[in-house]
Amino acid sequence: MAEPTLLDVRRLTMRFGGLTAIGDLSLQVPAQRITAIIGPNGAGKTTLFNCLTGFYRPTEGEVCLHHPHKGEVHLQTLPSHRVARDAGVVRTFQNIRLFPKMTVLENLIIAQHNVLQKASRFSLAGLLGLPGYRRVEEEALQKAATWLSRLGLTALADHAAGDLPYGTQRRIEIARALCVDPLLLCLDEPAAGLNPRESGELNELLRHLCRERGIAIMLIEHDMSVVMQVSDHIAVLNYGRKIAEGTPREIQDDPLVIKAYLGEDDEGDEGGGGKGPAAAPLRGATA
């Protein structure tokens, strides 16, 4: 049986002056499934994530989250911190945004600041160490420890995050996002900097999050082996518009998708058009 729709993107448009980065895009993201967003450089993938998570306010259109407890939540009206706190839509970034001087554990604790602030009543409860605050603080530590263990980071808990290898910092970002208990986790190139073994472990983790913990995932990724192996559904963007969607097997042989990946211009992700990876990985990856 098909999963119900969690996120409904309706005719979304994002313009920057005369440039249309996203044009009249509609997309449905099912609950408890992995949806990949792929396309050549400049297709508008990161712009889409920015619109979904409150970093950009769309020029037109709606982004509606069907929250299991709060009903419809219109994300396009909310700032980024409320998208995460109130709607449970959490993201990672192309460019790592950890606190480099803090330890790995501290990065995961600070991700839970909304819960800790509420427990402290924004006053002296935290400073005085009242029982209610200590209990919430212990729960935050336990949650951080759980995700450190799940992502193989326990031995690095007391290391400064900025001193660790790039691939490890990627895993820390994912662990930090999971500490917020997301309904929808938006991952922007999570496999970047990972070796093949780490990529395989990432695939296993993403499947576990969906199947066992009920978290829906949206994924931007240029590693087609990851995309084809882990995704339930794929949407393909080019020049800010959706040109195809379907299962991994359907996408591999779609002529419009192959043509998009063989474009000539190689601008940045928010520019126009792009070359992107070769089409061969689309056909060669295992669905």
mmCIF file of C-alpha atoms in Angstrom:
data_model
loop_
_atom_site.group_PDB
_atom_site.id
_atom_site.type_symbol
_atom_site.label_atom_id
_atom_site.label_comp_id
_atom_site.label_asym_id
_atom_site.label_seq_id
_atom_site.Cartn_x
_atom_site.Cartn_y
_atom_site.Cartn_z
ATOM 1 C CA MET A 1 0.000 0.000 0.000
ATOM 2 C CA ALA A 2 1.294 3.434 -0.930
ATOM 3 C CA GLU A 3 2.372 5.672 1.923
ATOM 4 C CA PRO A 4 0.342 8.864 2.503
ATOM 5 C CA THR A 5 1.742 12.164 1.290
ATOM 6 C CA LEU A 6 3.803 13.978 3.918
ATOM 7 C CA LEU A 7 4.938 17.011 1.896
ATOM 8 C CA ASP A 8 2.989 18.607 -0.929
ATOM 9 C CA VAL A 9 4.797 21.166 -3.102
ATOM 10 C CA ARG A 10 2.284 23.077 -5.210
ATOM 11 C CA ARG A 11 3.306 25.177 -8.214
ATOM 12 C CA LEU A 12 6.418 26.493 -6.500
ATOM 13 C CA THR A 13 8.285 29.351 -8.183
ATOM 14 C CA MET A 14 11.436 31.099 -6.945
ATOM 15 C CA ARG A 15 12.794 34.093 -8.830
ATOM 16 C CA PHE A 16 15.936 36.130 -8.223
ATOM 17 C CA GLY A 17 15.369 39.301 -10.230
ATOM 18 C CA GLY A 18 15.032 38.128 -13.817
ATOM 19 C CA LEU A 19 16.303 34.597 -13.097
ATOM 20 C CA THR A 20 13.742 31.873 -12.454
ATOM 21 C CA ALA A 21 15.580 29.305 -10.329
ATOM 22 C CA ILE A 22 12.465 27.186 -9.727
ATOM 23 C CA GLY A 23 9.542 27.343 -12.138
ATOM 24 C CA ASP A 24 6.000 26.094 -11.441
ATOM 25 C CA LEU A 25 7.214 22.979 -9.629
ATOM 26 C CA SER A 26 4.769 20.508 -8.098
ATOM 27 C CA LEU A 27 5.971 17.498 -6.138
ATOM 28 C CA GLN A 28 4.651 15.078 -3.537
ATOM 29 C CA VAL A 29 6.880 13.436 -0.949
ATOM 30 C CA PRO A 30 5.459 10.305 0.706
ATOM 31 C CA ALA A 31 5.858 9.548 4.397
ATOM 32 C CA GLN A 32 8.453 6.972 5.439
ATOM 33 C CA ARG A 33 10.083 6.832 2.025
ATOM 34 C CA ILE A 34 13.296 8.128 0.430
ATOM 35 C CA THR A 35 12.783 10.676 -2.341
ATOM 36 C CA ALA A 36 15.846 11.742 -4.321
ATOM 37 C CA ILE A 37 16.095 15.084 -6.115
ATOM 38 C CA ILE A 38 18.632 14.872 -8.927
ATOM 39 C CA GLY A 39 19.626 16.933 -11.933
ATOM 40 C CA PRO A 40 22.608 18.643 -13.542
ATOM 41 C CA ASN A 41 24.455 21.508 -11.885
ATOM 42 C CA GLY A 42 22.247 24.579 -11.968
ATOM 43 C CA ALA A 43 19.013 22.581 -11.944
ATOM 44 C CA GLY A 44 17.768 24.329 -8.785
ATOM 45 C CA LYS A 45 18.041 21.450 -6.334
ATOM 46 C CA THR A 46 19.525 23.414 -3.439
ATOM 47 C CA THR A 47 17.173 26.317 -4.165
ATOM 48 C CA LEU A 48 14.301 23.869 -3.731
ATOM 49 C CA PHE A 49 15.661 22.763 -0.351
ATOM 50 C CA ASN A 50 16.050 26.404 0.694
ATOM 51 C CA CYS A 51 12.386 27.030 -0.160
ATOM 52 C CA LEU A 52 11.222 23.934 1.711
ATOM 53 C CA THR A 53 13.162 24.746 4.881
ATOM 54 C CA GLY A 54 12.471 28.463 5.292
ATOM 55 C CA PHE A 55 15.789 29.873 4.079
ATOM 56 C CA TYR A 56 14.074 31.349 1.016
ATOM 57 C CA ARG A 57 10.504 32.593 0.813
ATOM 58 C CA PRO A 58 9.093 31.398 -2.529
ATOM 59 C CA THR A 59 7.917 33.969 -5.045
ATOM 60 C CA GLU A 60 4.807 31.890 -5.726
ATOM 61 C CA GLY A 61 3.282 28.588 -4.691
ATOM 62 C CA GLU A 62 2.744 26.560 -1.542
ATOM 63 C CA VAL A 63 4.718 24.075 0.517
ATOM 64 C CA CYS A 64 2.300 22.111 2.680
ATOM 65 C CA LEU A 65 3.377 19.588 5.319
ATOM 66 C CA HIS A 66 0.712 17.122 6.447
ATOM 67 C CA HIS A 67 1.722 16.915 10.100
ATOM 68 C CA PRO A 68 0.298 13.876 11.941
ATOM 69 C CA HIS A 69 -0.566 15.964 15.021
ATOM 70 C CA LYS A 70 -0.892 19.544 13.753
ATOM 71 C CA GLY A 71 -2.678 19.072 10.440
ATOM 72 C CA GLU A 72 -1.592 21.149 7.456
ATOM 73 C CA VAL A 73 1.444 23.344 8.112
ATOM 74 C CA HIS A 74 2.262 25.856 5.369
ATOM 75 C CA LEU A 75 6.041 25.984 5.409
ATOM 76 C CA GLN A 76 6.391 28.845 2.921
ATOM 77 C CA THR A 77 5.134 31.238 5.624
ATOM 78 C CA LEU A 78 7.598 30.142 8.325
ATOM 79 C CA PRO A 79 11.203 31.173 9.055
ATOM 80 C CA SER A 80 13.788 28.410 9.062
ATOM 81 C CA HIS A 81 13.950 27.907 12.840
ATOM 82 C CA ARG A 82 10.187 27.366 13.021
ATOM 83 C CA VAL A 83 10.213 24.973 10.063
ATOM 84 C CA ALA A 84 12.582 22.814 12.117
ATOM 85 C CA ARG A 85 11.044 23.370 15.555
ATOM 86 C CA ASP A 86 7.321 23.427 14.780
ATOM 87 C CA ALA A 87 7.082 21.302 11.633
ATOM 88 C CA GLY A 88 9.912 18.819 12.138
ATOM 89 C CA VAL A 89 11.564 19.495 8.770
ATOM 90 C CA VAL A 90 15.335 19.416 9.293
ATOM 91 C CA ARG A 91 18.188 19.707 6.815
ATOM 92 C CA THR A 92 21.901 19.416 6.263
ATOM 93 C CA PHE A 93 23.889 21.602 3.866
ATOM 94 C CA GLN A 94 26.241 21.249 0.908
ATOM 95 C CA ASN A 95 28.802 23.245 2.877
ATOM 96 C CA ILE A 96 29.270 21.773 6.335
ATOM 97 C CA ARG A 97 27.937 24.025 9.094
ATOM 98 C CA LEU A 98 29.215 22.544 12.315
ATOM 99 C CA PHE A 99 30.621 24.528 15.231
ATOM 100 C CA PRO A 100 34.284 23.660 14.555
ATOM 101 C CA LYS A 101 35.677 24.619 17.972
ATOM 102 C CA MET A 102 33.043 22.616 19.856
ATOM 103 C CA THR A 103 33.346 18.897 20.460
ATOM 104 C CA VAL A 104 31.288 16.420 18.483
ATOM 105 C CA LEU A 105 29.089 15.804 21.535
ATOM 106 C CA GLU A 106 28.563 19.531 22.099
ATOM 107 C CA ASN A 107 27.442 19.931 18.483
ATOM 108 C CA LEU A 108 24.738 17.322 19.073
ATOM 109 C CA ILE A 109 23.671 18.849 22.382
ATOM 110 C CA ILE A 110 23.348 22.359 20.978
ATOM 111 C CA ALA A 111 21.074 21.008 18.246
ATOM 112 C CA GLN A 112 18.564 20.325 21.032
ATOM 113 C CA HIS A 113 18.638 23.873 22.378
ATOM 114 C CA ASN A 114 14.892 24.407 21.858
ATOM 115 C CA VAL A 115 14.060 21.568 24.247
ATOM 116 C CA LEU A 116 16.672 22.679 26.763
ATOM 117 C CA GLN A 117 15.514 26.301 26.632
ATOM 118 C CA LYS A 118 11.928 25.262 27.255
ATOM 119 C CA ALA A 119 12.963 23.110 30.215
ATOM 120 C CA SER A 120 14.955 25.988 31.706
ATOM 121 C CA ARG A 121 11.875 28.216 31.347
ATOM 122 C CA PHE A 122 14.223 30.790 29.835
ATOM 123 C CA SER A 123 15.312 31.676 33.372
ATOM 124 C CA LEU A 124 17.376 30.266 36.225
ATOM 125 C CA ALA A 125 16.153 26.658 36.138
ATOM 126 C CA GLY A 126 19.142 25.569 34.080
ATOM 127 C CA LEU A 127 21.645 27.549 36.122
ATOM 128 C CA LEU A 128 20.239 26.197 39.382
ATOM 129 C CA GLY A 129 20.105 22.643 38.077
ATOM 130 C CA LEU A 130 16.488 22.069 39.083
ATOM 131 C CA PRO A 131 15.289 18.448 38.777
ATOM 132 C CA GLY A 132 13.085 19.082 35.744
ATOM 133 C CA TYR A 133 15.932 20.646 33.809
ATOM 134 C CA ARG A 134 18.422 17.955 34.844
ATOM 135 C CA ARG A 135 16.039 15.288 33.567
ATOM 136 C CA VAL A 136 15.684 16.981 30.165
ATOM 137 C CA GLU A 137 19.435 17.546 29.982
ATOM 138 C CA GLU A 138 20.061 13.864 30.679
ATOM 139 C CA GLU A 139 17.590 12.917 27.937
ATOM 140 C CA ALA A 140 19.435 15.222 25.520
ATOM 141 C CA LEU A 141 22.751 13.591 26.416
ATOM 142 C CA GLN A 142 21.253 10.132 25.968
ATOM 143 C CA LYS A 143 19.816 11.030 22.574
ATOM 144 C CA ALA A 144 23.174 12.426 21.475
ATOM 145 C CA ALA A 145 24.921 9.268 22.684
ATOM 146 C CA THR A 146 22.440 7.097 20.778
ATOM 147 C CA TRP A 147 23.090 8.816 17.461
ATOM 148 C CA LEU A 148 26.839 8.991 18.058
ATOM 149 C CA SER A 149 26.800 5.231 18.489
ATOM 150 C CA ARG A 150 24.529 4.610 15.498
ATOM 151 C CA LEU A 151 26.812 6.614 13.194
ATOM 152 C CA GLY A 152 30.057 5.200 14.585
ATOM 153 C CA LEU A 153 31.133 8.445 16.243
ATOM 154 C CA THR A 154 31.264 7.515 19.934
ATOM 155 C CA ALA A 155 35.069 7.404 20.087
ATOM 156 C CA LEU A 156 35.198 10.928 18.653
ATOM 157 C CA ALA A 157 32.691 12.501 21.058
ATOM 158 C CA ASP A 158 35.299 14.664 22.806
ATOM 159 C CA HIS A 159 37.188 15.715 19.663
ATOM 160 C CA ALA A 160 36.780 19.189 18.180
ATOM 161 C CA ALA A 161 34.471 18.794 15.193
ATOM 162 C CA GLY A 162 36.591 21.029 12.973
ATOM 163 C CA ASP A 163 39.682 18.833 13.422
ATOM 164 C CA LEU A 164 38.045 15.742 11.933
ATOM 165 C CA PRO A 165 38.086 14.543 8.302
ATOM 166 C CA TYR A 166 35.497 15.860 5.877
ATOM 167 C CA GLY A 167 33.594 12.578 5.610
ATOM 168 C CA THR A 168 33.398 12.320 9.396
ATOM 169 C CA GLN A 169 32.041 15.857 9.623
ATOM 170 C CA ARG A 170 29.322 14.814 7.163
ATOM 171 C CA ARG A 171 28.268 12.048 9.534
ATOM 172 C CA ILE A 172 28.276 14.473 12.466
ATOM 173 C CA GLU A 173 25.911 16.758 10.563
ATOM 174 C CA ILE A 174 23.501 13.892 9.986
ATOM 175 C CA ALA A 175 23.702 12.839 13.646
ATOM 176 C CA ARG A 176 23.028 16.415 14.730
ATOM 177 C CA ALA A 177 19.965 16.642 12.488
ATOM 178 C CA LEU A 178 18.610 13.373 13.868
ATOM 179 C CA CYS A 179 18.799 14.721 17.423
ATOM 180 C CA VAL A 180 15.885 17.024 16.535
ATOM 181 C CA ASP A 181 13.551 14.039 15.886
ATOM 182 C CA PRO A 182 12.631 15.065 12.335
ATOM 183 C CA LEU A 183 9.518 14.027 10.448
ATOM 184 C CA LEU A 184 11.276 14.929 7.204
ATOM 185 C CA LEU A 185 15.054 14.924 6.865
ATOM 186 C CA CYS A 186 16.481 16.883 3.909
ATOM 187 C CA LEU A 187 20.036 15.823 3.103
ATOM 188 C CA ASP A 188 22.092 17.911 0.678
ATOM 189 C CA GLU A 189 24.857 15.690 -0.776
ATOM 190 C CA PRO A 190 25.351 13.506 2.323
ATOM 191 C CA ALA A 191 27.690 11.097 0.496
ATOM 192 C CA ALA A 192 30.154 13.833 -0.493
ATOM 193 C CA GLY A 193 33.585 12.993 0.901
ATOM 194 C CA LEU A 194 32.633 9.444 1.919
ATOM 195 C CA ASN A 195 34.619 6.421 0.800
ATOM 196 C CA PRO A 196 32.783 3.372 -0.652
ATOM 197 C CA ARG A 197 32.509 1.648 2.729
ATOM 198 C CA GLU A 198 31.100 4.778 4.346
ATOM 199 C CA SER A 199 28.664 5.241 1.447
ATOM 200 C CA GLY A 200 27.393 1.706 1.990
ATOM 201 C CA GLU A 201 26.927 2.425 5.688
ATOM 202 C CA LEU A 202 25.058 5.618 4.778
ATOM 203 C CA ASN A 203 22.682 3.618 2.572
ATOM 204 C CA GLU A 204 21.974 1.224 5.441
ATOM 205 C CA LEU A 205 21.374 4.122 7.823
ATOM 206 C CA LEU A 206 18.921 5.861 5.489
ATOM 207 C CA ARG A 207 16.932 2.666 4.988
ATOM 208 C CA HIS A 208 16.855 2.129 8.756
ATOM 209 C CA LEU A 209 15.597 5.662 9.386
ATOM 210 C CA CYS A 210 12.718 5.174 6.957
ATOM 211 C CA ARG A 211 11.713 1.591 7.698
ATOM 212 C CA GLU A 212 12.327 1.405 11.426
ATOM 213 C CA ARG A 213 11.969 4.985 12.659
ATOM 214 C CA GLY A 214 9.376 6.306 10.219
ATOM 215 C CA ILE A 215 11.416 9.294 9.020
ATOM 216 C CA ALA A 216 10.815 10.525 5.471
ATOM 217 C CA ILE A 217 13.960 11.572 3.619
ATOM 218 C CA MET A 218 14.588 13.949 0.742
ATOM 219 C CA LEU A 219 18.010 13.517 -0.768
ATOM 220 C CA ILE A 220 20.120 15.639 -3.117
ATOM 221 C CA GLU A 221 23.040 13.549 -4.284
ATOM 222 C CA HIS A 222 25.442 13.436 -7.245
ATOM 223 C CA ASP A 223 26.610 9.893 -6.456
ATOM 224 C CA MET A 224 24.233 7.959 -8.691
ATOM 225 C CA SER A 225 25.117 4.621 -7.102
ATOM 226 C CA VAL A 226 23.777 5.938 -3.779
ATOM 227 C CA VAL A 227 20.692 7.438 -5.424
ATOM 228 C CA MET A 228 19.772 4.328 -7.388
ATOM 229 C CA GLN A 229 20.387 1.914 -4.523
ATOM 230 C CA VAL A 230 18.589 3.739 -1.743
ATOM 231 C CA SER A 231 15.764 5.779 -3.313
ATOM 232 C CA ASP A 232 12.132 4.735 -3.508
ATOM 233 C CA HIS A 233 11.240 7.621 -5.808
ATOM 234 C CA ILE A 234 13.260 10.116 -7.854
ATOM 235 C CA ALA A 235 12.366 13.559 -9.202
ATOM 236 C CA VAL A 236 14.630 15.088 -11.843
ATOM 237 C CA LEU A 237 15.062 18.854 -12.219
ATOM 238 C CA ASN A 238 16.565 20.790 -15.100
ATOM 239 C CA TYR A 239 16.609 24.586 -15.401
ATOM 240 C CA GLY A 240 14.378 24.752 -12.321
ATOM 241 C CA ARG A 241 11.620 22.565 -13.736
ATOM 242 C CA LYS A 242 10.693 18.956 -13.130
ATOM 243 C CA ILE A 243 11.365 16.953 -16.285
ATOM 244 C CA ALA A 244 10.787 13.434 -14.962
ATOM 245 C CA GLU A 245 9.871 11.432 -11.888
ATOM 246 C CA GLY A 246 9.475 7.771 -11.094
ATOM 247 C CA THR A 247 11.250 4.766 -9.669
ATOM 248 C CA PRO A 248 15.024 4.419 -10.052
ATOM 249 C CA ARG A 249 14.564 1.926 -12.883
ATOM 250 C CA GLU A 250 12.201 4.258 -14.735
ATOM 251 C CA ILE A 251 14.596 7.195 -14.377
ATOM 252 C CA GLN A 252 17.690 5.309 -15.580
ATOM 253 C CA ASP A 253 16.407 4.992 -19.139
ATOM 254 C CA ASP A 254 14.383 8.196 -19.447
ATOM 255 C CA PRO A 255 15.624 10.034 -22.581
ATOM 256 C CA LEU A 256 14.901 13.496 -21.137
ATOM 257 C CA VAL A 257 16.995 12.689 -18.074
ATOM 258 C CA ILE A 258 19.894 11.385 -20.136
ATOM 259 C CA LYS A 259 19.760 14.471 -22.348
ATOM 260 C CA ALA A 260 19.799 16.777 -19.301
ATOM 261 C CA TYR A 261 22.897 15.057 -17.935
ATOM 262 C CA LEU A 262 24.708 15.504 -21.233
ATOM 263 C CA GLY A 263 24.223 19.283 -21.358
ATOM 264 C CA GLU A 264 27.182 21.499 -22.187
ATOM 265 C CA ASP A 265 27.239 24.384 -19.698
ATOM 266 C CA ASP A 266 28.698 23.718 -16.237
ATOM 267 C CA GLU A 267 27.587 26.552 -13.980
ATOM 268 C CA GLY A 268 27.031 26.454 -10.224
ATOM 269 C CA ASP A 269 23.890 24.909 -8.756
ATOM 270 C CA GLU A 270 21.994 28.179 -8.695
ATOM 271 C CA GLY A 271 23.033 29.247 -12.186
ATOM 272 C CA GLY A 272 21.343 28.243 -15.405
ATOM 273 C CA GLY A 273 21.764 24.805 -16.908
ATOM 274 C CA GLY A 274 24.598 22.454 -16.364
ATOM 275 C CA LYS A 275 26.605 19.485 -17.346
ATOM 276 C CA GLY A 276 26.497 17.431 -14.163
ATOM 277 C CA PRO A 277 27.653 13.802 -13.995
ATOM 278 C CA ALA A 278 27.787 11.704 -17.125
ATOM 279 C CA ALA A 279 24.708 9.698 -18.074
ATOM 280 C CA ALA A 280 26.582 6.401 -17.748
ATOM 281 C CA PRO A 281 26.099 6.151 -13.947
ATOM 282 C CA LEU A 282 22.341 6.486 -14.486
ATOM 283 C CA ARG A 283 22.320 3.339 -16.591
ATOM 284 C CA GLY A 284 25.055 1.496 -14.767
ATOM 285 C CA ALA A 285 23.802 1.912 -11.186
ATOM 286 C CA THR A 286 21.842 -0.853 -9.561
ATOM 287 C CA ALA A 287 18.179 0.007 -9.098
#
